[in-house]
Amino acid sequence: MKKITNAAMIGDLGVTLIQRVVQEMGFLWYPTGGTEAGIDGTIEIRHKETGEATNFIIQVQSKASEGPFQAETATGFEYLCAERDIDYWMNGNTPVILIRSRPSRNEAYWISIQHYFADPAMRASRKIRFDKSANRFDVSSRAQLEALALPVSTGIDLGSEPRNEIIYSDLVPVRSLPECYYTARTEFANQKSVLAELASSRKHFPRGFVFHGKAIYSFHDLGEGTWSAVREAGTVERNTTADWAHAAEPQQSRLFVELLNATLRDQLYGDGISFSKMEDCFFMRGGEDLQDQSRSYESRRKAATRTVFKAYRSKKDKEQISYYRHAAFSGRFVSYGGRWYLQITPTYRFTKDGFRSSHLSALALSGIKRLENNQAVHGQVVMWASLLREQTLFSTNQLIQFDELLQFSLDHGFDDAAWLKREPAGPSLILEDAGQGGLL
């Protein structure tokens, strides 16, 4: 009598499970049927809303069983591929996914072969490690399969998922500025000489001013005694800030931005944040003891803490400090729709003594930028936006006040997991409170 083995029946059940899930996604399933060399079927991406078929396909190799998976734990398991199977899958011109399933339990898991074995070390091992949460093959995998099948160059849009999503920008709106600014004529030749004269009094003086055309511009009242040594008597004028802020002439607009920058530098200095002219960024200063520092702030959902100053010791001599890392950002004032914003670009500054730049700066910055992912960068933007809004002991009279980070609400969203699947393989870095969501 003819016999059909249990293994063959389980294999058919595995393919049937795959077909059902694919159809639930709204895609098309084409079983190979008959003789095949390592591909059990093909998925064709289909636009669920319009029914349009795309002719973009993914080939599927099914591996079903009913017993425990290899090296199975509560969170994952392994699968050892044959060398010839890997060669066959990798040499084609179509994406291939491997699906391991246990039909009787209605569970299946998948991995993109080309992505997984792109790493030579992984390919040499021939071993795949499945994560039961991240690699689950069900309807939630739909967006990831779309991203896998559709080449970026096609420009085809299958439609975004109808759901509410908040997009966070890197723009912090300026809530308010002083109603007035002041100008005064001066006999000094440049800003450096004005600063030197003010410093000679050995008294605290505001540095939030700009020098242009033998005149001083500031949000501070130039009629006060602090400025008497650098202004010409009887030349102080009081003007409306709003008129200057929205000036159409490019030169006037650039001068206004200079004043905003100078005011912000002076404002943040009292809160432990200095400005590096050489590296064009604001950075957290180290304390006199150069001990590691953290700052608390309000993230999007809760109070959070982030390390903002940290010492890194030499690998050769643990008693020596190799460099100090400062949390930093580049800030640029921009105007959109008649409103001013501060655009935040997170970065780091590396010093050899807490002040002077380290000769390792370029190498260290390049290394950390390669490791950071989108969430890490977003978390830093959120931190700086929060710190800019803070009213501290030194900044209770902030001349420039900021609102919360600009955000947008969308009716359709992106599946972050699907896009992350397409990022290059390698280590990533999430620094403390990385937050959620994306940057615009």
Coordinates of C-alpha atoms in Angstrom, one line a residue:
M1 CA 0.0 0.0 0.0
K2 CA 1.2 3.6 -0.7
K3 CA 2.1 5.6 2.4
I4 CA 2.3 9.3 3.1
T5 CA 4.7 10.0 5.9
N6 CA 3.8 12.1 9.0
A7 CA 6.7 14.5 8.0
A8 CA 5.0 15.1 4.6
M9 CA 1.7 15.8 6.3
I10 CA 3.3 18.2 8.8
G11 CA 5.0 19.9 5.9
D12 CA 1.7 20.4 4.1
L13 CA 0.1 21.8 7.2
G14 CA 3.0 24.3 7.5
V15 CA 2.4 25.5 4.0
T16 CA -1.3 25.7 4.7
L17 CA -0.6 27.8 7.8
I18 CA 1.5 30.2 5.7
Q19 CA -1.1 30.5 3.0
R20 CA -3.8 31.4 5.6
V21 CA -1.6 34.1 7.2
V22 CA -0.6 35.6 3.8
Q23 CA -4.2 35.8 2.7
E24 CA -5.1 37.5 6.0
M25 CA -2.5 40.1 5.1
G26 CA -4.3 40.7 1.9
F27 CA -1.4 39.3 -0.2
L28 CA -1.5 36.6 -2.9
W29 CA 0.0 33.1 -2.3
Y30 CA 1.3 30.9 -5.0
P31 CA 2.3 27.4 -3.9
T32 CA 5.2 25.9 -5.9
G33 CA 3.7 22.5 -6.3
G34 CA 5.5 19.5 -7.8
T35 CA 9.3 19.4 -7.9
E36 CA 11.1 22.2 -6.2
A37 CA 14.7 22.9 -5.2
G38 CA 14.1 24.8 -2.0
I39 CA 11.2 27.2 -2.5
D40 CA 7.7 26.1 -1.3
G41 CA 5.8 29.1 -2.5
T42 CA 5.7 32.8 -3.5
I43 CA 4.1 35.8 -1.9
E44 CA 3.0 38.6 -4.2
I45 CA 2.5 42.0 -2.6
R46 CA -1.0 43.3 -3.2
H47 CA -2.5 46.7 -2.4
K48 CA -5.1 45.8 0.2
E49 CA -7.3 48.9 -0.3
T50 CA -7.5 48.8 -4.1
G51 CA -6.8 45.2 -4.8
E52 CA -4.0 46.1 -7.2
A53 CA -1.4 43.4 -7.7
T54 CA 2.2 44.6 -7.9
N55 CA 4.3 41.7 -9.3
F56 CA 6.7 42.3 -6.4
I57 CA 7.3 38.9 -4.9
I58 CA 9.0 37.1 -2.0
Q59 CA 10.0 33.5 -2.2
V60 CA 9.2 31.3 0.8
Q61 CA 11.0 28.2 2.2
S62 CA 8.8 26.5 4.8
K63 CA 10.2 24.3 7.6
A64 CA 7.5 22.8 9.7
S65 CA 7.7 20.4 12.7
E66 CA 5.6 19.4 15.7
G67 CA 8.3 18.8 18.3
P68 CA 10.5 21.3 20.1
F69 CA 12.6 23.6 18.0
Q70 CA 16.4 23.4 18.2
A71 CA 17.8 25.0 21.4
E72 CA 14.3 26.3 22.2
T73 CA 13.6 28.6 25.1
A74 CA 10.7 30.7 26.2
T75 CA 11.9 33.6 24.0
G76 CA 13.6 32.0 21.0
F77 CA 15.2 29.0 19.2
E78 CA 17.8 28.1 16.6
Y79 CA 17.8 26.6 13.1
L80 CA 20.9 25.2 11.4
C81 CA 20.7 25.6 7.6
A82 CA 22.4 23.4 5.1
E83 CA 25.2 25.1 3.2
R84 CA 23.7 24.3 -0.2
D85 CA 20.4 25.8 0.8
I86 CA 22.1 29.0 1.8
D87 CA 23.9 29.2 -1.5
Y88 CA 20.7 28.6 -3.4
W89 CA 18.8 31.2 -1.5
M90 CA 21.5 33.9 -1.6
N91 CA 22.4 33.5 -5.3
G92 CA 18.9 34.4 -6.5
N93 CA 17.6 37.9 -7.5
T94 CA 14.4 37.7 -5.3
P95 CA 14.0 38.1 -1.6
V96 CA 13.8 34.8 0.3
I97 CA 12.3 34.2 3.7
L98 CA 12.6 31.1 5.8
I99 CA 9.5 30.3 7.9
R100 CA 9.7 27.8 10.8
S101 CA 6.3 26.7 12.0
R102 CA 4.5 24.4 14.4
P103 CA 1.1 24.0 12.8
S104 CA -0.7 22.3 15.6
R105 CA 0.0 25.3 17.8
N106 CA -0.8 27.8 15.0
E107 CA 2.6 29.4 15.4
A108 CA 5.1 30.5 12.8
Y109 CA 8.3 32.6 12.7
W110 CA 10.2 34.1 9.8
I111 CA 13.6 35.6 8.9
S112 CA 14.8 37.4 5.8
I113 CA 17.6 35.2 4.5
Q114 CA 19.5 37.8 2.5
H115 CA 19.5 40.3 5.4
Y116 CA 20.4 37.7 8.0
F117 CA 23.3 36.1 6.1
A118 CA 24.7 39.4 4.8
D119 CA 27.1 39.2 7.7
P120 CA 29.9 36.8 6.7
A121 CA 30.3 35.5 10.2
M122 CA 26.6 34.6 10.4
R123 CA 26.8 32.9 7.0
A124 CA 29.8 30.9 8.1
S125 CA 28.0 29.7 11.2
R126 CA 24.9 28.6 9.1
K127 CA 22.9 29.1 12.3
I128 CA 19.8 31.3 12.5
R129 CA 18.5 32.5 15.9
F130 CA 14.8 33.3 15.9
D131 CA 13.2 35.7 18.4
K132 CA 9.7 34.5 19.2
S133 CA 8.5 38.1 19.6
A134 CA 10.3 40.0 16.8
N135 CA 10.1 37.2 14.2
R136 CA 6.5 36.1 14.7
F137 CA 4.9 35.5 11.3
D138 CA 1.3 36.8 11.5
V139 CA -0.7 39.8 10.1
S140 CA 1.5 42.2 12.0
S141 CA 4.4 41.3 9.6
R142 CA 2.6 42.8 6.7
A143 CA 4.4 46.1 6.6
Q144 CA 7.8 44.4 7.0
L145 CA 7.1 42.1 4.1
E146 CA 6.1 45.1 1.9
A147 CA 9.4 46.8 2.8
L148 CA 11.3 43.7 2.0
A149 CA 9.7 43.2 -1.4
L150 CA 9.4 46.7 -2.8
P151 CA 12.7 48.2 -4.0
V152 CA 13.3 51.7 -2.8
S153 CA 13.9 52.9 -6.3
T154 CA 10.3 52.0 -7.5
G155 CA 8.6 54.8 -5.6
I156 CA 5.5 52.7 -5.3
D157 CA 3.3 53.6 -2.3
L158 CA 1.0 50.9 -1.0
G159 CA -0.6 53.4 1.4
S160 CA 0.1 54.1 5.0
E161 CA -1.6 52.4 7.9
P162 CA -4.8 54.3 9.0
R163 CA -3.9 55.1 12.6
N164 CA -3.1 58.2 14.7
E165 CA 0.6 59.0 15.0
I166 CA 2.5 61.9 16.4
I167 CA 5.6 63.1 14.5
Y168 CA 8.1 65.1 16.6
S169 CA 10.2 67.7 14.8
D170 CA 13.6 69.1 15.9
L171 CA 12.1 72.6 16.2
V172 CA 11.5 74.3 19.5
P173 CA 9.2 77.3 19.0
V174 CA 10.2 80.6 20.6
R175 CA 7.3 81.5 22.9
S176 CA 8.3 85.0 23.7
L177 CA 11.0 87.7 23.3
P178 CA 11.5 91.0 25.1
E179 CA 9.1 93.6 23.8
C180 CA 11.9 96.0 23.2
Y181 CA 15.6 96.0 22.2
Y182 CA 18.1 98.8 22.6
T183 CA 20.8 100.4 20.5
A184 CA 23.6 102.8 21.3
R185 CA 26.6 104.3 19.5
T186 CA 30.1 103.4 20.7
E187 CA 33.6 104.7 20.0
F188 CA 35.1 101.2 20.3
A189 CA 36.4 99.5 17.2
N190 CA 34.9 96.0 17.6
Q191 CA 33.0 93.6 19.9
K192 CA 36.2 92.2 21.4
S193 CA 37.3 95.6 22.7
V194 CA 33.8 96.3 24.1
L195 CA 34.0 93.0 26.0
A196 CA 37.5 93.8 27.3
E197 CA 36.3 97.1 28.6
L198 CA 33.2 95.6 30.3
A199 CA 35.4 92.9 31.8
S200 CA 37.9 95.4 33.2
S201 CA 35.3 96.5 35.8
R202 CA 35.5 93.0 37.4
K203 CA 31.8 93.1 37.8
H204 CA 29.3 90.7 36.2
F205 CA 28.0 92.0 32.9
P206 CA 25.7 90.6 30.3
R207 CA 27.3 89.2 27.1
G208 CA 24.1 89.1 25.2
F209 CA 24.8 91.9 22.7
V210 CA 26.1 92.3 19.2
F211 CA 28.4 94.9 17.6
H212 CA 27.6 96.3 14.2
G213 CA 28.6 99.5 12.4
K214 CA 30.0 101.2 15.5
A215 CA 26.7 100.4 17.4
I216 CA 25.7 98.0 20.1
Y217 CA 22.5 96.1 19.9
S218 CA 21.0 94.2 22.9
F219 CA 17.8 93.2 24.7
H220 CA 19.3 94.6 27.8
D221 CA 18.7 98.3 28.7
L222 CA 21.9 100.0 27.4
G223 CA 20.9 103.1 29.4
E224 CA 21.8 101.3 32.7
G225 CA 25.1 102.0 34.4
T226 CA 26.7 98.7 33.4
W227 CA 27.1 100.0 29.8
S228 CA 28.2 103.6 30.6
A229 CA 31.8 102.8 29.9
V230 CA 31.2 101.6 26.3
R231 CA 28.3 103.7 25.0
E232 CA 28.3 107.2 23.7
A233 CA 26.2 109.5 26.0
G234 CA 22.8 110.4 24.7
T235 CA 22.7 107.8 21.9
V236 CA 20.6 105.1 23.6
E237 CA 17.4 104.2 21.6
R238 CA 14.5 101.9 22.6
N239 CA 12.9 100.0 19.7
T240 CA 10.1 97.5 19.2
T241 CA 11.4 93.9 18.9
A242 CA 8.4 92.7 16.7
D243 CA 9.4 95.2 14.0
W244 CA 12.9 93.9 13.8
A245 CA 12.0 90.2 14.2
H246 CA 9.9 90.3 11.0
A247 CA 12.1 92.6 8.9
A248 CA 12.1 91.7 5.2
E249 CA 15.6 92.9 4.5
P250 CA 18.1 90.0 4.7
Q251 CA 20.9 92.0 6.4
Q252 CA 18.5 93.1 9.2
S253 CA 17.3 89.5 9.6
R254 CA 20.9 88.2 9.9
L255 CA 21.7 90.8 12.5
F256 CA 18.6 89.9 14.5
V257 CA 19.7 86.2 14.4
E258 CA 23.1 87.3 15.7
L259 CA 21.4 88.9 18.6
L260 CA 19.3 85.9 19.3
N261 CA 22.4 83.7 19.3
A262 CA 24.4 86.0 21.6
T263 CA 21.4 86.3 24.0
L264 CA 20.9 82.5 24.1
R265 CA 24.6 81.9 24.8
D266 CA 24.5 84.3 27.7
Q267 CA 21.2 82.9 29.0
L268 CA 22.4 79.2 29.0
Y269 CA 25.9 79.9 30.5
G270 CA 24.4 80.4 34.0
D271 CA 22.8 76.9 33.7
G272 CA 26.1 75.1 33.1
I273 CA 25.9 75.2 29.3
S274 CA 28.7 76.9 27.3
F275 CA 29.2 77.6 23.7
S276 CA 32.2 76.4 21.6
K277 CA 32.9 78.8 18.8
M278 CA 35.4 76.4 17.2
E279 CA 32.9 73.5 17.1
D280 CA 29.8 75.8 16.7
C281 CA 27.8 74.0 19.5
F282 CA 26.4 74.4 22.9
F283 CA 27.8 71.8 25.4
M284 CA 27.4 70.8 29.1
R285 CA 30.3 72.1 31.1
G286 CA 32.1 69.8 33.6
G287 CA 32.2 70.8 37.2
E288 CA 35.4 71.8 39.0
D289 CA 35.9 68.2 40.1
L290 CA 35.3 66.9 36.6
Q291 CA 33.0 64.1 38.0
D292 CA 30.4 62.5 35.8
Q293 CA 27.2 64.5 35.7
S294 CA 23.5 63.7 34.9
R295 CA 20.6 66.0 34.3
S296 CA 17.0 65.3 35.0
Y297 CA 14.3 66.5 32.7
E298 CA 10.8 65.9 31.5
S299 CA 10.7 63.4 28.6
R300 CA 7.5 62.9 26.6
R301 CA 5.9 60.5 29.1
K302 CA 7.8 60.7 32.4
A303 CA 10.7 62.2 34.3
A304 CA 14.0 61.0 32.9
T305 CA 17.7 61.2 33.5
R306 CA 20.6 61.4 31.0
T307 CA 24.4 61.5 31.5
V308 CA 25.6 64.8 30.1
F309 CA 29.2 64.8 31.2
K310 CA 31.4 61.7 31.4
A311 CA 35.0 60.8 31.8
Y312 CA 36.5 58.0 29.7
R313 CA 39.7 56.4 31.0
S314 CA 42.6 55.2 28.9
K315 CA 42.5 51.5 27.9
K316 CA 46.3 51.3 28.5
D317 CA 46.4 53.1 31.8
K318 CA 43.2 53.1 33.9
E319 CA 44.5 56.0 36.0
Q320 CA 44.6 58.3 33.1
I321 CA 41.7 60.1 31.5
S322 CA 41.6 59.6 27.7
Y323 CA 38.9 62.3 27.2
Y324 CA 35.7 63.8 28.5
R325 CA 32.4 63.5 26.7
H326 CA 30.0 66.5 26.8
A327 CA 26.3 66.3 25.7
A328 CA 26.0 69.1 23.1
F329 CA 23.8 70.5 20.4
S330 CA 24.1 72.8 17.4
G331 CA 21.3 75.4 17.5
R332 CA 20.1 77.5 14.6
F333 CA 17.3 80.1 14.7
V334 CA 14.9 79.8 11.8
S335 CA 11.7 81.6 10.9
Y336 CA 8.7 79.9 9.4
G337 CA 5.3 81.4 8.8
G338 CA 6.1 84.5 10.8
R339 CA 7.3 82.6 13.9
W340 CA 10.8 81.9 15.2
Y341 CA 12.1 78.5 16.1
L342 CA 15.4 77.1 17.4
Q343 CA 16.4 74.0 15.4
I344 CA 18.2 71.5 17.5
T345 CA 20.8 69.1 16.1
P346 CA 22.2 66.9 18.9
T347 CA 25.9 66.1 18.9
Y348 CA 28.8 65.7 21.4
R349 CA 31.9 67.6 22.4
F350 CA 35.1 65.8 23.5
T351 CA 37.7 67.6 25.6
K352 CA 41.0 66.6 27.2
D353 CA 40.4 68.7 30.4
G354 CA 36.7 69.6 30.4
F355 CA 37.4 72.7 28.3
R356 CA 40.0 72.3 25.6
S357 CA 39.1 70.0 22.6
S358 CA 40.6 66.6 22.6
H359 CA 42.8 65.4 19.7
L360 CA 40.5 62.3 19.7
S361 CA 37.4 64.4 19.1
A362 CA 36.9 63.5 15.4
L363 CA 37.4 59.8 16.0
A364 CA 35.2 59.7 19.1
L365 CA 32.4 61.7 17.5
S366 CA 32.5 59.5 14.3
G367 CA 32.3 56.4 16.4
I368 CA 29.4 57.4 18.5
K369 CA 27.4 58.7 15.5
R370 CA 27.8 55.3 13.8
L371 CA 26.3 53.6 16.9
E372 CA 23.4 55.9 17.6
N373 CA 20.0 55.0 16.2
N374 CA 17.0 57.2 15.6
Q375 CA 15.6 56.7 19.1
A376 CA 18.8 57.8 20.7
V377 CA 18.9 61.0 18.7
H378 CA 15.3 61.7 19.4
G379 CA 15.8 61.3 23.1
Q380 CA 18.5 63.9 23.0
V381 CA 16.3 66.4 21.1
V382 CA 13.6 65.9 23.8
M383 CA 16.2 66.5 26.6
W384 CA 17.5 69.7 25.1
A385 CA 14.0 71.0 24.4
S386 CA 13.1 70.3 28.0
L387 CA 16.2 72.0 29.4
L388 CA 15.6 75.1 27.2
R389 CA 12.2 75.5 28.8
E390 CA 13.4 75.1 32.4
Q391 CA 13.3 78.1 34.8
T392 CA 16.4 77.6 37.0
L393 CA 18.0 79.7 39.7
F394 CA 20.2 81.4 37.1
S395 CA 17.6 81.8 34.4
T396 CA 14.4 82.9 36.1
N397 CA 14.4 86.0 33.9
Q398 CA 15.0 84.3 30.6
L399 CA 15.0 86.9 27.8
I400 CA 14.2 84.1 25.2
Q401 CA 11.5 81.7 26.3
F402 CA 10.6 78.5 24.5
D403 CA 7.5 76.3 24.0
E404 CA 7.4 72.5 23.9
L405 CA 8.9 70.7 20.9
L406 CA 6.9 71.2 17.8
Q407 CA 4.9 68.1 16.9
F408 CA 2.3 67.1 14.3
S409 CA -0.6 64.7 14.5
L410 CA -1.2 62.4 11.4
D411 CA -4.1 60.2 10.5
H412 CA -1.8 57.7 8.9
G413 CA 1.4 56.3 10.3
F414 CA 4.5 54.2 9.5
D415 CA 5.3 50.9 11.0
D416 CA 8.7 51.6 12.7
A417 CA 9.5 47.9 12.9
A418 CA 9.3 47.6 9.1
W419 CA 11.7 50.4 8.5
L420 CA 14.1 49.3 11.2
K421 CA 14.3 45.9 9.4
R422 CA 15.9 47.8 6.5
E423 CA 18.6 49.5 8.5
P424 CA 22.1 48.2 8.0
A425 CA 23.0 45.4 10.3
G426 CA 25.4 46.2 13.1
P427 CA 25.5 47.5 16.7
S428 CA 23.3 50.4 17.8
L429 CA 23.3 52.7 20.7
I430 CA 20.3 53.9 22.8
L431 CA 21.5 56.4 25.4
E432 CA 19.4 56.1 28.6
D433 CA 16.0 57.7 27.9
A434 CA 15.8 57.3 24.1
G435 CA 12.1 58.0 24.0
Q436 CA 9.7 56.7 21.3
G437 CA 8.6 58.0 18.0
G438 CA 10.5 59.6 15.1
L439 CA 12.2 62.8 14.0
L440 CA 10.9 64.9 11.2

